[in-house]
Amino acid sequence: MAPMGWSDLPSELLITIAGNLTEFTDRIRFRSVCSHWRSSFPSLSFLPLPPQQLPWLVLPSTTCTHFYSLSENRVYATPPPGIPNNSRLFGSASGWFLSLSGRNRHITISLINPFTGASIGLPSANPGSSLAYVGDDTLIWDRSDSVVVAACNTREGVFYCRLGDSAWSSIENQELNTASSITFYDGKFYILQVDMCETTVLDGETLEQITVIAAPQLNTPVEAHLSVSSGELLLLVKSRWMYLFPDCDSQFYKVHRVDLNDELVEWSEVNDIGNQALFVDNLHCFSVEVGDNSLLKRNCIYSAQSKTSGGSRNLSRSYSISIFYLGNGNCECIEGALIKFRAASSRGAVSVPTWALLSLN
């Protein structure tokens, strides 16, 4: 009898081994060993769900989209196989990306999960709508199981489509002129207007207005984001005076909290958000439970930024992550692979990094 090689391992054993790998990337590598290993489980969704992944950072580039893994401290130059070529990606906390291909009046939009290969086609952007002229630093969005809500935070108009619709529709709401943050949680969409810092709450299915949460008392913000978890609405803001120190502006974040279960909605400024960390970029914000993960720091804000440098012929963009400690106001920069990474950049283009949580659902 010929000796058994690695490619001869029974499928049942391979599934057991792969199911104990905690990183999505390790599971992808596992399937890439040989055709037998790959055919033993046709997709990653065939395996048991792994522990919650740490957020990844999407790094735009004129060559191709790169990804930074926080848990591995590694930049991936080759995107997962589910990423369309020449597409702009906008991450979320749901495990799905909104993918836009094309420019101006020929924008193809889809939902993709790059690690499962799942893709859901959405209507093309309506000519003349702000979605047809979206920039890499302006699109905000979130989704329920059946509805996608999106907007450009520099133009008027909030749009939605139900899965299977042939066109995007505008949300007709006098209270909702512009949006700077869109978050779906527990059957509701929370939409923030940064100029007034009011939060409009819509039913996740009918998109009818449920209520409007008034703004807390604060200085006029130039940047604000919502995060909803465990029955709490968190408002993360930066005011104009906070930009006096641009080299470390993340240290000037403030967090306001309201308990959605209270009959009386009342904001309060807090310096402790418990055993969670907030991840924020120019487009959105979400929270992650720290739990026993030694790579995350509780009561902290992980902020992603980008910076352009170089001349007209070798323009490049660098990316960085800073950690703001909400309890004492200290700030530090994450060292490692991201510090050395440089992405090709077009003059005049603004390419902002965006956080995303990965999921097999």
mmCIF file of N, CA, C and O in Angstrom, residues 24 45 49 53 55-56 58 67 80 82-84 88-100 109-122 139-149 163 182 184 281 283-284 286 354-361:
data_model
loop_
_atom_site.group_PDB
_atom_site.id
_atom_site.type_symbol
_atom_site.label_atom_id
_atom_site.label_comp_id
_atom_site.label_asym_id
_atom_site.label_seq_id
_atom_site.Cartn_x
_atom_site.Cartn_y
_atom_site.Cartn_z
ATOM 1 N N PHE A 24 -10.144 34.107 8.852
ATOM 2 C CA PHE A 24 -10.655 33.855 7.506
ATOM 3 C C PHE A 24 -9.514 33.591 6.533
ATOM 4 O O PHE A 24 -9.604 32.723 5.663
ATOM 5 N N SER A 45 -18.434 29.311 3.830
ATOM 6 C CA SER A 45 -19.685 29.260 4.573
ATOM 7 C C SER A 45 -20.092 27.829 4.920
ATOM 8 O O SER A 45 -21.004 27.613 5.720
ATOM 9 N N LEU A 49 -19.028 28.563 11.980
ATOM 10 C CA LEU A 49 -18.675 29.974 12.097
ATOM 11 C C LEU A 49 -17.485 30.140 13.037
ATOM 12 O O LEU A 49 -17.468 29.577 14.132
ATOM 13 N N GLN A 53 -14.298 38.205 13.921
ATOM 14 C CA GLN A 53 -13.040 38.709 13.399
ATOM 15 C C GLN A 53 -12.814 40.152 13.834
ATOM 16 O O GLN A 53 -13.757 40.917 14.046
ATOM 17 N N PRO A 55 -11.821 43.976 12.949
ATOM 18 C CA PRO A 55 -12.068 44.752 11.721
ATOM 19 C C PRO A 55 -10.855 44.778 10.796
ATOM 20 O O PRO A 55 -9.708 44.721 11.241
ATOM 21 N N TRP A 56 -11.142 44.844 9.514
ATOM 22 C CA TRP A 56 -10.132 45.043 8.485
ATOM 23 C C TRP A 56 -10.265 46.462 7.963
ATOM 24 O O TRP A 56 -11.335 47.079 8.044
ATOM 25 N N VAL A 58 -9.934 48.793 4.582
ATOM 26 C CA VAL A 58 -9.866 48.814 3.116
ATOM 27 C C VAL A 58 -9.038 50.021 2.698
ATOM 28 O O VAL A 58 -9.335 51.156 3.086
ATOM 29 N N PHE A 67 -5.968 45.523 1.460
ATOM 30 C CA PHE A 67 -6.625 45.295 2.747
ATOM 31 C C PHE A 67 -5.573 45.193 3.844
ATOM 32 O O PHE A 67 -4.519 44.581 3.646
ATOM 33 N N PRO A 80 -9.366 39.571 -1.921
ATOM 34 C CA PRO A 80 -10.050 38.270 -1.980
ATOM 35 C C PRO A 80 -10.697 38.059 -3.340
ATOM 36 O O PRO A 80 -11.013 39.021 -4.060
ATOM 37 N N GLY A 82 -13.578 37.430 -4.319
ATOM 38 C CA GLY A 82 -14.918 37.955 -4.539
ATOM 39 C C GLY A 82 -14.974 39.433 -4.853
ATOM 40 O O GLY A 82 -16.061 39.993 -5.025
ATOM 41 N N ILE A 83 -13.822 40.105 -4.921
ATOM 42 C CA ILE A 83 -13.799 41.543 -5.177
ATOM 43 C C ILE A 83 -13.775 41.800 -6.685
ATOM 44 O O ILE A 83 -12.870 41.331 -7.381
ATOM 45 N N PRO A 84 -14.747 42.542 -7.230
ATOM 46 C CA PRO A 84 -14.722 42.858 -8.665
ATOM 47 C C PRO A 84 -13.524 43.738 -9.011
ATOM 48 O O PRO A 84 -13.060 44.534 -8.192
ATOM 49 N N ARG A 88 -14.882 50.324 -6.457
ATOM 50 C CA ARG A 88 -14.690 51.061 -5.211
ATOM 51 C C ARG A 88 -15.511 50.374 -4.133
ATOM 52 O O ARG A 88 -16.684 50.078 -4.336
ATOM 53 N N LEU A 89 -14.893 50.138 -2.999
ATOM 54 C CA LEU A 89 -15.526 49.363 -1.945
ATOM 55 C C LEU A 89 -15.803 50.234 -0.727
ATOM 56 O O LEU A 89 -14.961 51.027 -0.312
ATOM 57 N N PHE A 90 -16.989 50.040 -0.173
ATOM 58 C CA PHE A 90 -17.391 50.760 1.025
ATOM 59 C C PHE A 90 -17.835 49.720 2.048
ATOM 60 O O PHE A 90 -18.823 49.010 1.848
ATOM 61 N N GLY A 91 -17.071 49.627 3.132
ATOM 62 C CA GLY A 91 -17.291 48.575 4.107
ATOM 63 C C GLY A 91 -18.444 48.857 5.050
ATOM 64 O O GLY A 91 -19.055 49.924 5.044
ATOM 65 N N SER A 92 -18.734 47.877 5.886
ATOM 66 C CA SER A 92 -19.803 47.990 6.870
ATOM 67 C C SER A 92 -19.492 47.053 8.024
ATOM 68 O O SER A 92 -18.520 46.300 7.995
ATOM 69 N N ALA A 93 -20.365 47.073 9.020
ATOM 70 C CA ALA A 93 -20.222 46.173 10.160
ATOM 71 C C ALA A 93 -20.991 44.876 9.963
ATOM 72 O O ALA A 93 -21.001 44.019 10.839
ATOM 73 N N SER A 94 -21.625 44.711 8.796
ATOM 74 C CA SER A 94 -22.467 43.542 8.548
ATOM 75 C C SER A 94 -21.729 42.416 7.837
ATOM 76 O O SER A 94 -22.296 41.342 7.633
ATOM 77 N N GLY A 95 -20.481 42.651 7.433
ATOM 78 C CA GLY A 95 -19.743 41.659 6.665
ATOM 79 C C GLY A 95 -19.873 41.853 5.168
ATOM 80 O O GLY A 95 -19.185 41.182 4.390
ATOM 81 N N TRP A 96 -20.747 42.746 4.734
ATOM 82 C CA TRP A 96 -20.960 43.010 3.318
ATOM 83 C C TRP A 96 -20.332 44.338 2.923
ATOM 84 O O TRP A 96 -20.209 45.253 3.737
ATOM 85 N N PHE A 97 -19.953 44.423 1.639
ATOM 86 C CA PHE A 97 -19.432 45.653 1.065
ATOM 87 C C PHE A 97 -20.413 46.163 0.019
ATOM 88 O O PHE A 97 -21.075 45.375 -0.670
ATOM 89 N N LEU A 98 -20.488 47.469 -0.100
ATOM 90 C CA LEU A 98 -21.170 48.071 -1.238
ATOM 91 C C LEU A 98 -20.100 48.340 -2.288
ATOM 92 O O LEU A 98 -19.121 49.050 -2.029
ATOM 93 N N SER A 99 -20.260 47.738 -3.456
ATOM 94 C CA SER A 99 -19.279 47.840 -4.522
ATOM 95 C C SER A 99 -19.824 48.713 -5.642
ATOM 96 O O SER A 99 -20.943 48.486 -6.129
ATOM 97 N N LEU A 100 -19.044 49.713 -6.043
ATOM 98 C CA LEU A 100 -19.411 50.599 -7.143
ATOM 99 C C LEU A 100 -18.373 50.489 -8.239
ATOM 100 O O LEU A 100 -17.175 50.633 -7.981
ATOM 101 N N ILE A 109 -23.834 49.033 -9.214
ATOM 102 C CA ILE A 109 -23.797 48.892 -7.763
ATOM 103 C C ILE A 109 -24.185 47.466 -7.379
ATOM 104 O O ILE A 109 -25.126 46.895 -7.941
ATOM 105 N N SER A 110 -23.483 46.905 -6.415
ATOM 106 C CA SER A 110 -23.823 45.575 -5.938
ATOM 107 C C SER A 110 -23.384 45.409 -4.493
ATOM 108 O O SER A 110 -22.526 46.147 -3.996
ATOM 109 N N LEU A 111 -24.001 44.458 -3.820
ATOM 110 C CA LEU A 111 -23.570 44.021 -2.499
ATOM 111 C C LEU A 111 -22.690 42.797 -2.675
ATOM 112 O O LEU A 111 -23.045 41.885 -3.425
ATOM 113 N N ILE A 112 -21.554 42.764 -1.991
ATOM 114 C CA ILE A 112 -20.690 41.598 -2.099
ATOM 115 C C ILE A 112 -20.168 41.212 -0.715
ATOM 116 O O ILE A 112 -19.989 42.055 0.159
ATOM 117 N N ASN A 113 -19.983 39.916 -0.544
ATOM 118 C CA ASN A 113 -19.264 39.390 0.607
ATOM 119 C C ASN A 113 -18.028 38.695 0.050
ATOM 120 O O ASN A 113 -18.120 37.591 -0.487
ATOM 121 N N PRO A 114 -16.874 39.333 0.119
ATOM 122 C CA PRO A 114 -15.703 38.818 -0.593
ATOM 123 C C PRO A 114 -15.199 37.476 -0.081
ATOM 124 O O PRO A 114 -14.519 36.755 -0.807
ATOM 125 N N PHE A 115 -15.549 37.124 1.154
ATOM 126 C CA PHE A 115 -15.011 35.880 1.698
ATOM 127 C C PHE A 115 -15.929 34.686 1.470
ATOM 128 O O PHE A 115 -15.510 33.547 1.624
ATOM 129 N N THR A 116 -17.170 34.927 1.128
ATOM 130 C CA THR A 116 -18.054 33.832 0.754
ATOM 131 C C THR A 116 -18.291 33.792 -0.748
ATOM 132 O O THR A 116 -18.782 32.794 -1.273
ATOM 133 N N GLY A 117 -17.960 34.888 -1.443
ATOM 134 C CA GLY A 117 -18.210 34.971 -2.867
ATOM 135 C C GLY A 117 -19.634 35.355 -3.216
ATOM 136 O O GLY A 117 -19.986 35.443 -4.395
ATOM 137 N N ALA A 118 -20.456 35.621 -2.194
ATOM 138 C CA ALA A 118 -21.851 35.994 -2.447
ATOM 139 C C ALA A 118 -21.923 37.400 -3.047
ATOM 140 O O ALA A 118 -21.145 38.286 -2.682
ATOM 141 N N SER A 119 -22.861 37.584 -3.962
ATOM 142 C CA SER A 119 -23.039 38.873 -4.617
ATOM 143 C C SER A 119 -24.521 39.106 -4.887
ATOM 144 O O SER A 119 -25.230 38.178 -5.305
ATOM 145 N N ILE A 120 -24.980 40.309 -4.636
ATOM 146 C CA ILE A 120 -26.381 40.686 -4.884
ATOM 147 C C ILE A 120 -26.383 41.951 -5.732
ATOM 148 O O ILE A 120 -25.879 43.000 -5.302
ATOM 149 N N GLY A 121 -26.906 41.856 -6.930
ATOM 150 C CA GLY A 121 -26.978 43.021 -7.796
ATOM 151 C C GLY A 121 -28.009 44.020 -7.315
ATOM 152 O O GLY A 121 -29.101 43.657 -6.882
ATOM 153 N N LEU A 122 -27.655 45.300 -7.373
ATOM 154 C CA LEU A 122 -28.563 46.386 -7.010
ATOM 155 C C LEU A 122 -28.795 47.262 -8.233
ATOM 156 O O LEU A 122 -28.043 47.189 -9.218
ATOM 157 N N LEU A 139 -19.608 58.393 0.194
ATOM 158 C CA LEU A 139 -20.727 57.462 0.257
ATOM 159 C C LEU A 139 -20.881 56.878 1.655
ATOM 160 O O LEU A 139 -19.941 56.324 2.220
ATOM 161 N N ILE A 140 -22.075 56.992 2.199
ATOM 162 C CA ILE A 140 -22.414 56.352 3.466
ATOM 163 C C ILE A 140 -23.599 55.433 3.217
ATOM 164 O O ILE A 140 -24.445 55.699 2.363
ATOM 165 N N TRP A 141 -23.639 54.320 3.959
ATOM 166 C CA TRP A 141 -24.701 53.349 3.684
ATOM 167 C C TRP A 141 -24.796 52.342 4.815
ATOM 168 O O TRP A 141 -23.902 52.219 5.650
ATOM 169 N N ASP A 142 -25.919 51.626 4.841
ATOM 170 C CA ASP A 142 -26.081 50.450 5.679
ATOM 171 C C ASP A 142 -27.273 49.688 5.137
ATOM 172 O O ASP A 142 -27.985 50.161 4.240
ATOM 173 N N ARG A 143 -27.494 48.501 5.679
ATOM 174 C CA ARG A 143 -28.538 47.650 5.117
ATOM 175 C C ARG A 143 -29.206 46.823 6.197
ATOM 176 O O ARG A 143 -28.644 46.544 7.257
ATOM 177 N N SER A 144 -30.447 46.428 5.910
ATOM 178 C CA SER A 144 -31.146 45.396 6.671
ATOM 179 C C SER A 144 -31.107 44.123 5.818
ATOM 180 O O SER A 144 -30.396 44.057 4.819
ATOM 181 N N ASP A 145 -31.895 43.131 6.168
ATOM 182 C CA ASP A 145 -31.935 41.914 5.355
ATOM 183 C C ASP A 145 -32.561 42.157 3.992
ATOM 184 O O ASP A 145 -32.306 41.402 3.042
ATOM 185 N N SER A 146 -33.369 43.221 3.872
ATOM 186 C CA SER A 146 -34.114 43.412 2.624
ATOM 187 C C SER A 146 -33.994 44.807 2.020
ATOM 188 O O SER A 146 -34.433 45.018 0.893
ATOM 189 N N VAL A 147 -33.394 45.763 2.737
ATOM 190 C CA VAL A 147 -33.354 47.152 2.277
ATOM 191 C C VAL A 147 -31.932 47.694 2.404
ATOM 192 O O VAL A 147 -31.236 47.430 3.391
ATOM 193 N N VAL A 148 -31.503 48.451 1.391
ATOM 194 C CA VAL A 148 -30.240 49.177 1.433
ATOM 195 C C VAL A 148 -30.548 50.663 1.422
ATOM 196 O O VAL A 148 -31.340 51.125 0.593
ATOM 197 N N VAL A 149 -29.946 51.411 2.343
ATOM 198 C CA VAL A 149 -30.113 52.862 2.405
ATOM 199 C C VAL A 149 -28.750 53.499 2.210
ATOM 200 O O VAL A 149 -27.764 53.091 2.840
ATOM 201 N N LEU A 163 -34.144 44.757 -2.066
ATOM 202 C CA LEU A 163 -33.511 43.742 -2.885
ATOM 203 C C LEU A 163 -34.503 43.253 -3.933
ATOM 204 O O LEU A 163 -35.606 42.829 -3.612
ATOM 205 N N ILE A 182 -25.282 56.679 8.528
ATOM 206 C CA ILE A 182 -26.423 55.769 8.425
ATOM 207 C C ILE A 182 -26.069 54.482 9.154
ATOM 208 O O ILE A 182 -25.042 53.868 8.865
ATOM 209 N N PHE A 184 -27.872 50.772 10.772
ATOM 210 C CA PHE A 184 -29.027 49.897 10.975
ATOM 211 C C PHE A 184 -28.814 49.095 12.237
ATOM 212 O O PHE A 184 -27.747 48.524 12.470
ATOM 213 N N ASP A 281 -13.996 56.000 10.675
ATOM 214 C CA ASP A 281 -13.287 56.595 9.555
ATOM 215 C C ASP A 281 -14.129 57.755 9.057
ATOM 216 O O ASP A 281 -15.054 58.193 9.744
ATOM 217 N N LEU A 283 -16.376 57.804 6.914
ATOM 218 C CA LEU A 283 -17.676 57.416 6.386
ATOM 219 C C LEU A 283 -18.613 56.793 7.408
ATOM 220 O O LEU A 283 -19.826 56.877 7.252
ATOM 221 N N HIS A 284 -18.084 56.136 8.430
ATOM 222 C CA HIS A 284 -18.983 55.482 9.370
ATOM 223 C C HIS A 284 -18.256 55.136 10.664
ATOM 224 O O HIS A 284 -17.050 55.354 10.805
ATOM 225 N N PHE A 286 -18.577 52.039 14.013
ATOM 226 C CA PHE A 286 -19.276 50.920 14.639
ATOM 227 C C PHE A 286 -18.467 50.454 15.844
ATOM 228 O O PHE A 286 -17.274 50.768 15.983
ATOM 229 N N THR A 354 -11.516 52.737 4.873
ATOM 230 C CA THR A 354 -12.808 52.448 5.491
ATOM 231 C C THR A 354 -12.733 51.126 6.247
ATOM 232 O O THR A 354 -12.186 50.139 5.743
ATOM 233 N N TRP A 355 -13.249 51.126 7.471
ATOM 234 C CA TRP A 355 -13.273 49.921 8.294
ATOM 235 C C TRP A 355 -14.373 48.978 7.822
ATOM 236 O O TRP A 355 -15.419 49.410 7.338
ATOM 237 N N ALA A 356 -14.144 47.691 8.012
ATOM 238 C CA ALA A 356 -15.152 46.689 7.679
ATOM 239 C C ALA A 356 -14.993 45.502 8.603
ATOM 240 O O ALA A 356 -13.871 45.098 8.930
ATOM 241 N N LEU A 357 -16.128 44.959 9.036
ATOM 242 C CA LEU A 357 -16.136 43.688 9.753
ATOM 243 C C LEU A 357 -16.410 42.570 8.761
ATOM 244 O O LEU A 357 -17.235 42.732 7.848
ATOM 245 N N LEU A 358 -15.736 41.460 8.911
ATOM 246 C CA LEU A 358 -15.907 40.337 8.003
ATOM 247 C C LEU A 358 -16.866 39.327 8.614
ATOM 248 O O LEU A 358 -16.918 39.150 9.829
ATOM 249 N N SER A 359 -17.621 38.666 7.765
ATOM 250 C CA SER A 359 -18.607 37.713 8.236
ATOM 251 C C SER A 359 -18.829 36.637 7.178
ATOM 252 O O SER A 359 -18.665 36.899 5.977
ATOM 253 N N LEU A 360 -19.223 35.452 7.621
ATOM 254 C CA LEU A 360 -19.576 34.380 6.699
ATOM 255 C C LEU A 360 -21.078 34.264 6.542
ATOM 256 O O LEU A 360 -21.566 33.318 5.904
ATOM 257 N N ASN A 361 -21.830 35.176 7.121
ATOM 258 C CA ASN A 361 -23.296 35.153 7.004
ATOM 259 C C ASN A 361 -23.733 35.894 5.756
ATOM 260 O O ASN A 361 -23.106 36.848 5.345
#
